[in-house]
Short mmCIF file of C-alpha atoms in Angstrom, two decimals:
data_model
loop_
_atom_site.label_atom_id
_atom_site.label_comp_id
_atom_site.label_asym_id
_atom_site.label_seq_id
_atom_site.Cartn_x
_atom_site.Cartn_y
_atom_site.Cartn_z
CA MET A 1 -65.82 34.35 -100.15
CA ASN A 2 -63.84 31.33 -99.01
CA ARG A 3 -62.93 29.98 -102.46
CA ARG A 4 -61.06 26.96 -101.08
CA ASN A 5 -64.24 25.10 -100.22
CA PHE A 6 -66.81 27.08 -102.16
CA LEU A 7 -66.05 25.32 -105.47
CA LYS A 8 -66.87 22.02 -103.74
CA ASN A 9 -70.37 23.32 -103.12
CA SER A 10 -71.71 21.81 -106.32
CA SER A 11 -71.00 18.38 -104.83
CA VAL A 12 -71.40 18.90 -101.11
CA ALA A 13 -71.68 15.18 -100.42
CA GLY A 14 -67.94 14.92 -101.02
CA ILE A 15 -66.91 17.61 -98.55
CA ALA A 16 -66.07 15.35 -95.65
CA VAL A 17 -63.57 13.27 -97.59
CA THR A 18 -62.39 15.52 -100.42
CA GLY A 19 -58.85 16.80 -100.02
CA MET A 20 -57.75 14.37 -97.32
CA THR A 21 -54.90 13.01 -99.41
CA THR A 22 -53.78 16.55 -100.15
CA ILE A 23 -53.79 17.42 -96.49
CA ALA A 24 -51.73 14.36 -95.69
CA ALA A 25 -49.23 15.32 -98.37
CA CYS A 26 -48.87 18.91 -97.20
CA ASN A 27 -48.88 18.36 -93.47
CA THR A 28 -46.08 16.92 -91.40
CA PRO A 29 -45.95 13.10 -91.00
CA ALA A 30 -48.32 11.15 -88.81
CA ASP A 31 -46.10 11.54 -85.78
CA THR A 32 -46.82 15.27 -85.56
CA ALA A 33 -48.20 14.67 -82.11
CA LYS A 34 -44.84 16.19 -81.20
CA LYS A 35 -45.53 19.87 -80.69
CA ASN A 36 -43.50 22.48 -82.44
CA THR A 37 -40.86 23.52 -79.92
CA GLU A 38 -39.17 26.11 -82.08
CA ALA A 39 -38.32 29.13 -79.95
CA ALA A 40 -40.04 32.38 -80.93
CA PRO A 41 -40.01 35.89 -79.47
CA ASP A 42 -42.80 36.53 -76.99
CA TYR A 43 -45.10 38.66 -79.12
CA ASN A 44 -47.81 38.18 -76.49
CA ASP A 45 -45.92 40.40 -74.07
CA PHE A 46 -48.25 43.30 -74.84
CA LYS A 47 -50.15 45.39 -72.32
CA LEU A 48 -53.43 45.13 -74.24
CA ASN A 49 -53.09 41.44 -75.13
CA GLU A 50 -56.55 39.82 -75.25
CA ALA A 51 -58.13 43.03 -73.90
CA THR A 52 -61.89 43.13 -74.35
CA VAL A 53 -64.16 46.08 -75.00
CA ASP A 54 -65.26 45.98 -71.35
CA ASP A 55 -61.64 45.86 -70.14
CA LEU A 56 -60.73 48.98 -72.08
CA GLN A 57 -63.89 50.84 -71.13
CA ALA A 58 -63.09 50.21 -67.47
CA LYS A 59 -59.56 51.55 -67.93
CA MET A 60 -60.79 54.67 -69.72
CA LYS A 61 -63.50 55.27 -67.14
CA SER A 62 -61.01 55.02 -64.29
CA GLY A 63 -58.54 57.30 -66.05
CA GLU A 64 -55.85 54.62 -66.21
CA LEU A 65 -55.86 54.86 -70.02
CA THR A 66 -57.20 57.23 -72.63
CA SER A 67 -58.43 56.38 -76.11
CA ARG A 68 -55.34 58.11 -77.46
CA ALA A 69 -53.04 55.96 -75.32
CA ILE A 70 -54.86 52.79 -76.39
CA THR A 71 -54.74 53.81 -80.05
CA GLU A 72 -51.04 54.59 -79.82
CA MET A 73 -50.38 51.17 -78.30
CA TYR A 74 -52.19 49.42 -81.12
CA LEU A 75 -50.37 51.50 -83.75
CA LYS A 76 -47.04 50.50 -82.20
CA ARG A 77 -48.25 46.91 -82.07
CA ILE A 78 -49.03 47.02 -85.80
CA ASP A 79 -45.49 48.26 -86.48
CA ALA A 80 -43.92 45.61 -84.24
CA VAL A 81 -45.95 42.58 -85.30
CA ASP A 82 -47.53 43.32 -88.65
CA LYS A 83 -44.81 45.29 -90.40
CA ASP A 84 -41.78 43.95 -88.50
CA GLY A 85 -41.32 40.78 -86.43
CA PRO A 86 -43.60 38.05 -87.81
CA LYS A 87 -44.66 40.38 -90.66
CA LEU A 88 -48.29 39.25 -90.66
CA ASN A 89 -49.18 41.65 -93.47
CA ALA A 90 -52.69 41.91 -92.06
CA VAL A 91 -53.12 45.71 -92.10
CA ILE A 92 -53.13 47.16 -95.59
CA GLU A 93 -53.39 50.81 -94.48
CA VAL A 94 -53.36 52.70 -91.17
CA ASN A 95 -55.77 55.59 -90.76
CA PRO A 96 -53.75 58.83 -90.59
CA ASP A 97 -56.64 60.35 -88.61
CA ALA A 98 -56.78 57.61 -85.96
CA LEU A 99 -55.14 59.65 -83.20
CA THR A 100 -57.27 62.69 -84.04
CA ILE A 101 -60.41 60.58 -83.67
CA ALA A 102 -59.11 59.18 -80.38
CA ASP A 103 -58.43 62.70 -79.09
CA SER A 104 -61.96 63.77 -79.95
CA MET A 105 -63.38 60.73 -78.14
CA ASP A 106 -61.30 61.59 -75.08
CA ALA A 107 -62.58 65.17 -75.18
CA GLU A 108 -66.17 63.99 -75.39
CA ARG A 109 -65.66 61.58 -72.49
CA LYS A 110 -64.16 64.38 -70.42
CA ALA A 111 -67.23 66.49 -71.21
CA GLY A 112 -69.49 63.70 -69.99
CA LYS A 113 -70.58 62.42 -73.40
CA VAL A 114 -69.99 58.69 -73.96
CA HIS A 115 -71.62 57.23 -77.04
CA GLY A 116 -71.73 53.65 -75.78
CA PRO A 117 -69.52 50.59 -75.28
CA LEU A 118 -67.45 51.25 -78.41
CA HIS A 119 -66.58 54.83 -77.40
CA GLY A 120 -62.83 55.25 -77.94
CA ILE A 121 -62.32 51.61 -79.00
CA PRO A 122 -59.95 51.00 -81.98
CA VAL A 123 -61.49 48.95 -84.79
CA LEU A 124 -59.96 47.55 -87.98
CA ILE A 125 -62.16 47.03 -91.05
CA LYS A 126 -61.72 45.09 -94.27
CA ASP A 127 -60.50 47.02 -97.32
CA ASN A 128 -63.64 46.44 -99.36
CA ILE A 129 -65.62 48.70 -96.99
CA SER A 130 -65.74 52.32 -98.14
CA THR A 131 -64.55 55.16 -95.93
CA GLY A 132 -65.02 58.77 -96.94
CA ASP A 133 -61.68 59.84 -95.50
CA LYS A 134 -57.98 59.81 -96.39
CA MET A 135 -57.83 56.02 -96.75
CA MET A 136 -58.31 54.14 -99.99
CA THR A 137 -60.94 51.47 -100.65
CA THR A 138 -59.46 48.92 -103.04
CA ALA A 139 -60.60 45.34 -102.29
CA GLY A 140 -56.86 44.66 -102.37
CA ALA A 141 -56.69 45.27 -106.12
CA LEU A 142 -53.97 47.26 -107.88
CA ALA A 143 -56.69 48.33 -110.29
CA LEU A 144 -58.29 50.37 -107.49
CA VAL A 145 -55.16 51.86 -105.94
CA GLY A 146 -55.82 55.58 -105.57
CA HIS A 147 -59.59 55.12 -105.26
CA LYS A 148 -60.98 57.08 -102.33
CA ALA A 149 -64.67 56.62 -101.68
CA VAL A 150 -67.04 59.57 -101.87
CA LYS A 151 -68.55 58.75 -98.48
CA ASP A 152 -68.53 56.26 -95.63
CA ALA A 153 -70.30 52.94 -95.99
CA PHE A 154 -73.40 52.89 -93.79
CA ILE A 155 -71.78 50.54 -91.26
CA VAL A 156 -68.82 52.93 -91.01
CA GLN A 157 -71.26 55.73 -90.26
CA GLN A 158 -72.66 53.48 -87.53
CA LEU A 159 -69.15 52.90 -86.16
CA ARG A 160 -68.40 56.60 -86.01
CA ALA A 161 -71.75 57.31 -84.35
CA ALA A 162 -70.86 54.65 -81.74
CA GLY A 163 -67.64 56.52 -80.95
CA ALA A 164 -65.26 53.91 -82.35
CA VAL A 165 -61.76 54.82 -83.50
CA LEU A 166 -61.28 53.73 -87.10
CA LEU A 167 -57.73 52.40 -86.80
CA GLY A 168 -57.20 51.29 -90.38
CA LYS A 169 -58.04 48.75 -93.06
CA THR A 170 -57.10 45.11 -93.40
CA ASN A 171 -55.76 43.08 -96.28
CA LEU A 172 -58.01 40.49 -97.92
CA SER A 173 -58.18 37.91 -100.64
CA GLU A 174 -58.33 40.20 -103.67
CA TRP A 175 -61.87 41.03 -104.81
CA ALA A 176 -63.01 39.04 -101.77
CA ASN A 177 -61.67 35.85 -103.40
CA PHE A 178 -63.77 36.28 -106.54
CA ARG A 179 -61.00 36.52 -109.10
CA SER A 180 -59.60 33.10 -110.00
CA ASN A 181 -60.27 29.39 -109.58
CA ARG A 182 -56.66 28.92 -108.40
CA SER A 183 -56.31 31.78 -105.96
CA THR A 184 -54.56 31.78 -102.60
CA SER A 185 -56.59 33.09 -99.69
CA GLY A 186 -55.16 36.18 -98.03
CA TRP A 187 -53.22 37.37 -101.09
CA SER A 188 -53.94 40.61 -102.91
CA SER A 189 -51.98 42.45 -105.56
CA ARG A 190 -52.02 45.57 -103.41
CA GLY A 191 -51.32 44.02 -100.02
CA GLY A 192 -49.42 40.79 -100.68
CA GLN A 193 -49.90 37.63 -98.59
CA THR A 194 -51.42 37.70 -95.10
CA LYS A 195 -50.12 35.13 -92.60
CA ASN A 196 -51.88 33.10 -89.93
CA PRO A 197 -50.51 34.27 -86.55
CA ASN A 198 -50.79 30.80 -85.04
CA ILE A 199 -48.29 29.26 -87.47
CA LEU A 200 -46.90 31.74 -89.94
CA ASN A 201 -46.60 29.51 -93.00
CA ARG A 202 -50.24 28.50 -92.60
CA ASN A 203 -53.09 30.31 -94.32
CA PRO A 204 -55.51 32.64 -92.48
CA SER A 205 -58.31 31.66 -94.91
CA GLY A 206 -60.35 34.29 -96.63
CA SER A 207 -61.55 36.49 -97.78
CA SER A 208 -61.50 38.45 -94.51
CA SER A 209 -57.93 37.27 -94.01
CA GLY A 210 -56.40 40.46 -92.68
CA THR A 211 -59.18 41.05 -90.18
CA GLY A 212 -58.87 37.49 -88.90
CA SER A 213 -55.10 37.69 -88.55
CA ALA A 214 -55.13 41.19 -87.04
CA VAL A 215 -57.80 40.55 -84.40
CA SER A 216 -56.22 37.24 -83.41
CA ALA A 217 -52.79 38.89 -83.09
CA ASN A 218 -54.21 41.72 -80.95
CA LEU A 219 -53.55 44.49 -83.48
CA CYS A 220 -56.93 46.02 -82.53
CA THR A 221 -59.74 45.43 -80.08
CA VAL A 222 -62.32 44.18 -82.57
CA GLY A 223 -62.59 43.94 -86.35
CA ILE A 224 -65.06 43.74 -89.21
CA GLY A 225 -65.04 41.34 -92.14
CA THR A 226 -67.49 40.60 -94.93
CA GLU A 227 -68.92 37.32 -96.14
CA THR A 228 -70.61 35.93 -99.21
CA ASP A 229 -69.89 32.28 -98.44
CA GLY A 230 -67.48 31.65 -95.55
CA SER A 231 -65.44 34.84 -95.59
CA VAL A 232 -66.16 35.76 -91.96
CA VAL A 233 -66.65 32.28 -90.53
CA ALA A 234 -63.66 30.54 -92.15
CA PRO A 235 -60.92 33.07 -91.22
CA SER A 236 -62.42 33.38 -87.75
CA SER A 237 -62.15 29.62 -87.35
CA PHE A 238 -58.62 29.45 -88.80
CA CYS A 239 -57.42 32.27 -86.56
CA GLY A 240 -59.15 31.21 -83.32
CA LEU A 241 -61.85 33.89 -83.22
CA VAL A 242 -65.55 34.38 -82.75
CA GLY A 243 -67.14 35.39 -86.06
CA ILE A 244 -70.72 36.33 -86.86
CA LYS A 245 -72.19 36.11 -90.35
CA PRO A 246 -75.53 37.82 -89.62
CA THR A 247 -78.83 37.56 -91.45
CA VAL A 248 -78.59 39.30 -94.81
CA GLY A 249 -80.35 42.59 -94.14
CA LEU A 250 -79.38 43.06 -90.51
CA LEU A 251 -76.33 45.10 -91.57
CA SER A 252 -76.33 47.45 -94.54
CA ARG A 253 -74.15 46.63 -97.56
CA SER A 254 -74.20 50.12 -99.09
CA GLY A 255 -70.65 51.30 -99.63
CA ILE A 256 -69.20 47.78 -99.57
CA ILE A 257 -67.62 46.48 -102.79
CA PRO A 258 -70.08 43.70 -103.68
CA ILE A 259 -70.16 40.12 -104.86
CA SER A 260 -73.74 38.98 -104.27
CA LYS A 261 -76.76 41.04 -103.29
CA THR A 262 -78.52 37.89 -102.07
CA GLN A 263 -75.65 36.67 -99.87
CA ASP A 264 -73.29 39.56 -99.00
CA THR A 265 -73.07 40.89 -95.46
CA ALA A 266 -70.51 42.40 -93.14
CA GLY A 267 -69.93 40.80 -89.76
CA PRO A 268 -68.01 41.11 -86.45
CA MET A 269 -64.74 39.24 -85.90
CA THR A 270 -63.64 39.30 -82.27
CA ARG A 271 -61.86 37.36 -79.54
CA THR A 272 -64.99 36.88 -77.39
CA VAL A 273 -68.69 36.33 -77.94
CA ARG A 274 -69.52 39.36 -75.79
CA ASP A 275 -67.39 41.67 -77.93
CA ALA A 276 -69.06 40.25 -81.05
CA ALA A 277 -72.49 40.95 -79.56
CA ILE A 278 -71.47 44.52 -78.72
CA LEU A 279 -70.16 45.18 -82.22
CA LEU A 280 -73.16 43.58 -83.91
CA GLY A 281 -75.57 45.87 -82.08
CA ALA A 282 -73.59 48.95 -83.07
CA LEU A 283 -73.52 48.00 -86.76
CA ALA A 284 -77.19 47.01 -87.22
CA GLY A 285 -79.65 49.49 -88.65
CA VAL A 286 -82.06 50.27 -91.48
CA ASP A 287 -80.40 52.03 -94.42
CA ALA A 288 -82.43 53.73 -97.14
CA ASP A 289 -79.67 52.87 -99.62
CA ASP A 290 -79.96 49.12 -98.98
CA GLU A 291 -83.54 47.99 -99.55
CA VAL A 292 -83.13 44.62 -97.84
CA THR A 293 -82.36 46.28 -94.48
CA LYS A 294 -85.99 47.40 -94.28
CA GLN A 295 -86.81 43.77 -93.45
CA SER A 296 -84.79 44.13 -90.23
CA ALA A 297 -87.03 46.89 -88.86
CA GLY A 298 -88.35 45.76 -85.50
CA LYS A 299 -86.10 42.70 -85.57
CA ALA A 300 -82.65 44.21 -85.04
CA GLN A 301 -81.42 44.77 -81.49
CA LYS A 302 -79.38 47.70 -80.25
CA ASP A 303 -77.89 45.55 -77.49
CA TYR A 304 -77.31 41.87 -78.18
CA THR A 305 -75.45 41.39 -74.90
CA THR A 306 -78.82 41.04 -73.14
CA PHE A 307 -79.11 37.57 -74.70
CA LEU A 308 -75.85 36.28 -73.24
CA ASP A 309 -76.49 33.49 -70.74
CA ALA A 310 -73.91 30.94 -69.59
CA ALA A 311 -76.72 28.44 -68.93
CA ALA A 312 -78.42 28.91 -72.31
CA LEU A 313 -77.71 25.37 -73.58
CA LYS A 314 -79.78 23.73 -70.86
CA GLY A 315 -82.95 22.22 -72.28
CA LYS A 316 -82.13 23.16 -75.88
CA ARG A 317 -82.38 20.78 -78.85
CA ILE A 318 -79.32 21.03 -81.07
CA GLY A 319 -79.06 19.59 -84.56
CA ILE A 320 -75.60 18.14 -85.23
CA GLU A 321 -74.34 17.84 -88.82
CA LYS A 322 -73.80 14.11 -89.24
CA ARG A 323 -71.26 14.32 -92.07
CA PHE A 324 -68.58 15.82 -89.84
CA LEU A 325 -68.52 12.73 -87.64
CA ASP A 326 -66.18 11.36 -90.34
CA GLY A 327 -62.97 12.90 -91.67
CA HIS A 328 -59.62 13.88 -90.19
CA GLU A 329 -59.44 12.06 -86.88
CA ASP A 330 -58.15 15.01 -84.85
CA VAL A 331 -60.88 17.36 -86.05
CA VAL A 332 -63.52 14.67 -85.53
CA ALA A 333 -62.21 14.19 -81.96
CA LEU A 334 -62.70 17.91 -81.26
CA TYR A 335 -66.18 17.74 -82.77
CA LYS A 336 -67.20 14.75 -80.67
CA ALA A 337 -65.83 16.44 -77.54
CA ALA A 338 -67.91 19.53 -78.36
CA ILE A 339 -71.01 17.40 -78.76
CA ASP A 340 -70.33 15.74 -75.41
CA LEU A 341 -70.00 19.19 -73.85
CA LEU A 342 -73.37 20.24 -75.29
CA LYS A 343 -74.90 17.20 -73.66
CA ALA A 344 -73.15 17.91 -70.35
CA GLN A 345 -74.60 21.44 -70.47
CA GLY A 346 -78.09 19.99 -70.70
CA ALA A 347 -78.69 20.09 -74.45
CA GLU A 348 -80.42 17.31 -76.37
CA ILE A 349 -78.64 16.21 -79.55
CA VAL A 350 -80.32 15.31 -82.84
CA GLU A 351 -78.24 14.20 -85.84
CA VAL A 352 -79.14 15.98 -89.09
CA GLU A 353 -77.78 16.17 -92.66
CA LEU A 354 -78.06 19.80 -93.66
CA LEU A 355 -75.24 19.65 -96.20
CA LYS A 356 -76.93 16.82 -98.06
CA ALA A 357 -80.30 18.57 -97.97
CA THR A 358 -78.88 21.74 -99.57
CA ARG A 359 -76.63 20.03 -102.12
CA ASP A 360 -78.96 20.76 -105.06
CA ALA A 361 -79.14 24.45 -104.18
CA GLY A 362 -75.35 24.60 -104.00
CA SER A 363 -74.98 23.39 -107.57
CA VAL A 364 -75.94 26.84 -108.93
CA GLU A 365 -74.58 29.14 -106.20
CA PHE A 366 -71.60 30.18 -108.32
CA THR A 367 -73.90 31.08 -111.22
CA VAL A 368 -75.87 33.43 -108.97
CA MET A 369 -72.66 35.07 -107.78
CA GLN A 370 -71.33 35.63 -111.31
CA TYR A 371 -74.45 37.51 -112.39
CA GLU A 372 -74.72 39.53 -109.20
CA PHE A 373 -71.00 40.32 -109.08
CA LYS A 374 -71.03 41.83 -112.56
CA ASP A 375 -74.16 43.85 -111.85
CA GLY A 376 -73.09 45.02 -108.39
CA LEU A 377 -69.48 45.83 -109.21
CA ASN A 378 -70.40 47.84 -112.28
CA LYS A 379 -72.82 49.89 -110.17
CA TYR A 380 -70.22 50.43 -107.44
CA LEU A 381 -67.44 51.43 -109.85
CA ALA A 382 -69.73 53.83 -111.69
CA THR A 383 -69.84 55.93 -108.53
CA ALA A 384 -66.05 55.92 -108.03
CA THR A 385 -64.23 59.24 -107.80
CA ALA A 386 -62.56 60.78 -110.81
CA ASN A 387 -59.08 59.58 -109.80
CA SER A 388 -60.11 55.91 -110.06
CA LYS A 389 -58.45 54.05 -112.93
CA VAL A 390 -61.45 51.80 -113.58
CA LYS A 391 -65.18 52.40 -113.99
CA SER A 392 -66.42 48.89 -114.87
CA LEU A 393 -65.59 45.20 -114.60
CA THR A 394 -64.37 45.35 -118.20
CA ASP A 395 -61.92 48.08 -117.17
CA VAL A 396 -60.66 45.93 -114.28
CA ILE A 397 -60.02 42.98 -116.58
CA THR A 398 -58.20 45.19 -119.08
CA PHE A 399 -56.09 46.80 -116.35
CA ASN A 400 -55.03 43.40 -115.02
CA LYS A 401 -54.00 42.22 -118.48
CA GLN A 402 -51.99 45.38 -119.07
CA ASN A 403 -50.30 45.04 -115.67
CA ALA A 404 -50.15 41.25 -115.48
CA ALA A 405 -46.67 41.00 -113.95
CA LYS A 406 -47.80 42.87 -110.84
CA ALA A 407 -51.55 42.25 -110.84
CA MET A 408 -51.52 38.55 -111.71
CA PRO A 409 -48.10 37.06 -110.84
CA TYR A 410 -49.42 33.80 -109.34
CA PHE A 411 -52.95 33.25 -110.63
CA LYS A 412 -55.13 34.85 -113.27
CA GLN A 413 -58.69 36.26 -113.43
CA GLU A 414 -60.88 33.49 -114.79
CA THR A 415 -63.73 34.37 -112.43
CA LEU A 416 -63.72 38.04 -113.39
CA GLU A 417 -63.76 37.10 -117.07
CA SER A 418 -66.50 34.47 -116.81
CA SER A 419 -68.66 36.85 -114.76
CA ASN A 420 -68.26 39.55 -117.38
CA THR A 421 -69.85 37.29 -120.01
CA LYS A 422 -73.10 37.06 -118.06
CA GLY A 423 -76.25 38.99 -118.90
CA ASP A 424 -78.34 41.21 -116.67
CA LEU A 425 -80.44 40.16 -113.68
CA ASN A 426 -83.46 39.51 -115.87
CA THR A 427 -81.71 36.60 -117.59
CA LYS A 428 -83.56 33.29 -117.18
CA GLU A 429 -80.43 31.42 -116.14
CA TYR A 430 -79.95 33.85 -113.27
CA LEU A 431 -83.58 33.86 -112.16
CA ASP A 432 -83.71 30.06 -112.17
CA ALA A 433 -80.43 29.82 -110.25
CA VAL A 434 -81.36 32.31 -107.52
CA ALA A 435 -84.72 30.59 -107.08
CA LYS A 436 -82.83 27.34 -106.45
CA THR A 437 -80.20 28.70 -104.04
CA THR A 438 -82.80 30.41 -101.88
CA THR A 439 -84.60 27.09 -101.35
CA SER A 440 -81.99 26.70 -98.61
CA ARG A 441 -84.19 28.95 -96.49
CA LYS A 442 -87.05 26.46 -96.56
CA VAL A 443 -84.67 23.54 -95.98
CA ILE A 444 -83.25 25.15 -92.84
CA ASP A 445 -86.62 26.33 -91.55
CA ASP A 446 -88.21 22.92 -92.13
CA MET A 447 -85.31 21.13 -90.45
CA LEU A 448 -85.54 23.39 -87.43
CA LYS A 449 -89.32 23.05 -87.18
CA GLN A 450 -89.67 19.33 -87.87
CA ASN A 451 -86.95 18.42 -85.37
CA LYS A 452 -87.95 21.14 -82.87
CA LEU A 453 -84.36 22.47 -82.96
CA ASP A 454 -82.97 25.64 -81.43
CA ALA A 455 -79.91 25.60 -83.71
CA ILE A 456 -78.03 23.49 -86.23
CA CYS A 457 -74.33 22.99 -85.47
CA GLY A 458 -71.20 21.61 -87.09
CA THR A 459 -67.47 22.00 -87.53
CA SER A 460 -67.00 25.45 -89.10
CA ILE A 461 -64.11 24.37 -91.34
CA GLY A 462 -61.02 22.20 -90.87
CA PHE A 463 -57.62 23.43 -89.79
CA ALA A 464 -55.48 25.86 -91.75
CA CYS A 465 -53.66 24.62 -94.82
CA LEU A 466 -50.18 25.65 -95.91
CA THR A 467 -50.02 28.87 -97.91
CA ASP A 468 -49.10 27.97 -101.50
CA LEU A 469 -49.03 30.83 -104.00
CA ILE A 470 -48.12 28.50 -106.86
CA ASN A 471 -50.84 25.87 -106.56
CA GLY A 472 -53.42 27.88 -104.65
CA ASP A 473 -55.68 26.77 -101.80
CA TYR A 474 -56.62 23.21 -101.05
CA ASP A 475 -59.65 21.71 -99.34
CA THR A 476 -59.56 21.13 -95.59
CA GLY A 477 -62.24 18.45 -95.71
CA PHE A 478 -64.83 20.23 -93.51
CA TYR A 479 -66.95 23.23 -94.51
CA PHE A 480 -70.27 24.26 -92.98
CA CYS A 481 -70.80 27.70 -94.51
CA PRO A 482 -72.87 27.20 -97.71
CA PRO A 483 -76.35 26.42 -96.27
CA ALA A 484 -76.57 29.56 -94.11
CA ALA A 485 -74.79 31.61 -96.80
CA MET A 486 -77.25 30.68 -99.55
CA ALA A 487 -80.21 31.16 -97.22
CA GLY A 488 -78.90 34.52 -95.97
CA TYR A 489 -79.32 33.18 -92.42
CA PRO A 490 -77.11 33.79 -89.34
CA HIS A 491 -74.02 31.70 -88.64
CA ILE A 492 -71.73 32.08 -85.61
CA THR A 493 -68.38 30.34 -85.10
CA VAL A 494 -66.66 29.93 -81.72
CA PRO A 495 -63.24 28.32 -81.03
CA MET A 496 -63.70 24.57 -80.48
CA GLY A 497 -60.10 23.54 -79.86
CA TYR A 498 -56.72 23.11 -81.51
CA VAL A 499 -55.01 20.58 -83.76
CA HIS A 500 -51.22 20.91 -83.57
CA ASP A 501 -51.48 24.59 -82.56
CA LEU A 502 -54.07 25.33 -85.25
CA PRO A 503 -57.55 26.43 -84.11
CA VAL A 504 -60.80 24.85 -85.30
CA GLY A 505 -64.21 26.49 -84.89
CA PHE A 506 -67.65 25.19 -83.92
CA SER A 507 -70.67 26.66 -85.70
CA PHE A 508 -74.18 27.65 -84.64
CA CYS A 509 -76.74 28.32 -87.41
CA GLY A 510 -80.40 29.26 -87.26
CA THR A 511 -83.25 31.03 -89.01
CA ALA A 512 -83.50 34.66 -90.10
CA TYR A 513 -82.89 37.35 -87.47
CA ASN A 514 -82.22 34.73 -84.80
CA GLU A 515 -78.89 36.28 -83.83
CA GLY A 516 -79.88 36.86 -80.20
CA PRO A 517 -80.76 33.25 -79.31
CA LEU A 518 -77.76 31.96 -81.31
CA LEU A 519 -75.46 34.33 -79.42
CA ALA A 520 -76.85 32.93 -76.17
CA LEU A 521 -75.91 29.40 -77.25
CA ALA A 522 -72.52 30.50 -78.55
CA TYR A 523 -71.79 32.32 -75.30
CA ALA A 524 -72.77 29.30 -73.19
CA PHE A 525 -70.48 27.11 -75.33
CA GLU A 526 -67.62 29.62 -75.07
CA GLN A 527 -67.93 29.96 -71.30
CA ALA A 528 -68.00 26.18 -70.84
CA THR A 529 -64.98 25.56 -73.07
CA LYS A 530 -62.73 28.65 -72.93
CA LYS A 531 -60.76 27.37 -75.92
CA ARG A 532 -59.49 30.70 -77.25
CA VAL A 533 -55.76 31.18 -76.63
CA PRO A 534 -53.43 33.88 -78.03
CA PRO A 535 -51.50 32.82 -81.15
CA LYS A 536 -47.93 31.59 -80.74
CA PHE A 537 -46.49 33.09 -83.98
CA LEU A 538 -44.66 29.83 -84.71
CA LYS A 539 -42.72 29.79 -87.97
CA SER A 540 -43.77 26.26 -88.94
CA PHE A 541 -44.31 22.76 -87.65
CA GLU A 542 -41.23 20.99 -86.40
CA GLU A 543 -39.93 18.77 -89.20
#
């Protein structure tokens, strides 16, 4: 969850202006049109820099590279960039079996067995996704250090079946940013603070902070994050990536440490739309252990790349979130340029106010999450292995209090504690709240139908704030995640441009299981703009 903007969700009308004075205070002065000229080592001098899935498949097919060689290069890259050099702190644990997996994929390729486009491709996943191997699954929490899952999460099973090399796990905002009302995105008590590779003292957003930073910095080919409200889209936007928050139910959540059963989903985080489409197809599937995935039967695609069309915007009607036409002038300029590009590509533009229309639903979103977090986490922890220190949310709270100096040095656990006071999922307050948040589905569907829209678009989120462990996150002034998050509907972000070396994303949202058509639009936008650039690893803005 992207806590920075989520707490504003109860008063969405204020999103476009809230936090502007804070941004002005924390950013450099108005004359920051001067680019940062501080010299930095060339961390983009890397053989696999910006390599796509297709690039690496071609090299393995030709014999130029093997999966083992590719995996070794990424492991060295992690040492050079994540642990040394800029010290991104994006990877919380490297898989000790990564090279063994790569060797087995090479052997299968040599024998004529190739599983598909992800065969031999190194992937990093967020550390709230269970793996039944030598790695821990901790959600970044000291309370779960030592916990090794009994089995793979369903989406990890899908990855292995696709022939991917599980390279390691990424750091995150602890408990997926559901711990405190003053937390800092990208910080966990186990993993410390993750940095934004574009400008190192800027925040990568959260809660899929490590995945966003790692994929952007070319520490892997593709990565996986999770989202409840913004946790895939926001870090993808902050780090200059393509991110997909799919329909809830397209990807299984079994084996993923939960927040909300109505909103949680995993999602691809990649450098290109095509790679995101490839990864999405590999992850999708019906899982008997996640009831909601049954709704995806007959709707999920094994190959989303078939939708990709550079001319897909022509003749489409696109709803544009009106509120983002005001705000920080540089972000608004990028937004207006994106709208002009949509028009130039043959799309018809219709102004809409989705944030305003879903404001009432947003007023109780946090209540829904509190109830579902307590219920879901207690169920997950009850299945933990014997060497786990905690078996319930109450145990987690107690552990943190007993180890406060290490577990809570900067902010506390108000959200854990307030969630623990809630009743079960039959409580009237919960039932009323979830009924209200899910009205977002009708709002989106009605807006699409009444305006004959193919998608609703907006600025994904503003540009990255400074990392501040003392005061916590601050609002960027733009945030488009709540409507699709509450509805459980798909949301795709694509790089829109840069403000003073900081990327800003452009979002495409639609109705349930509409990933294919949205990917077509996102791909057309990407191909027409080509805004993704490798991060510069700058230390800070020039003062």
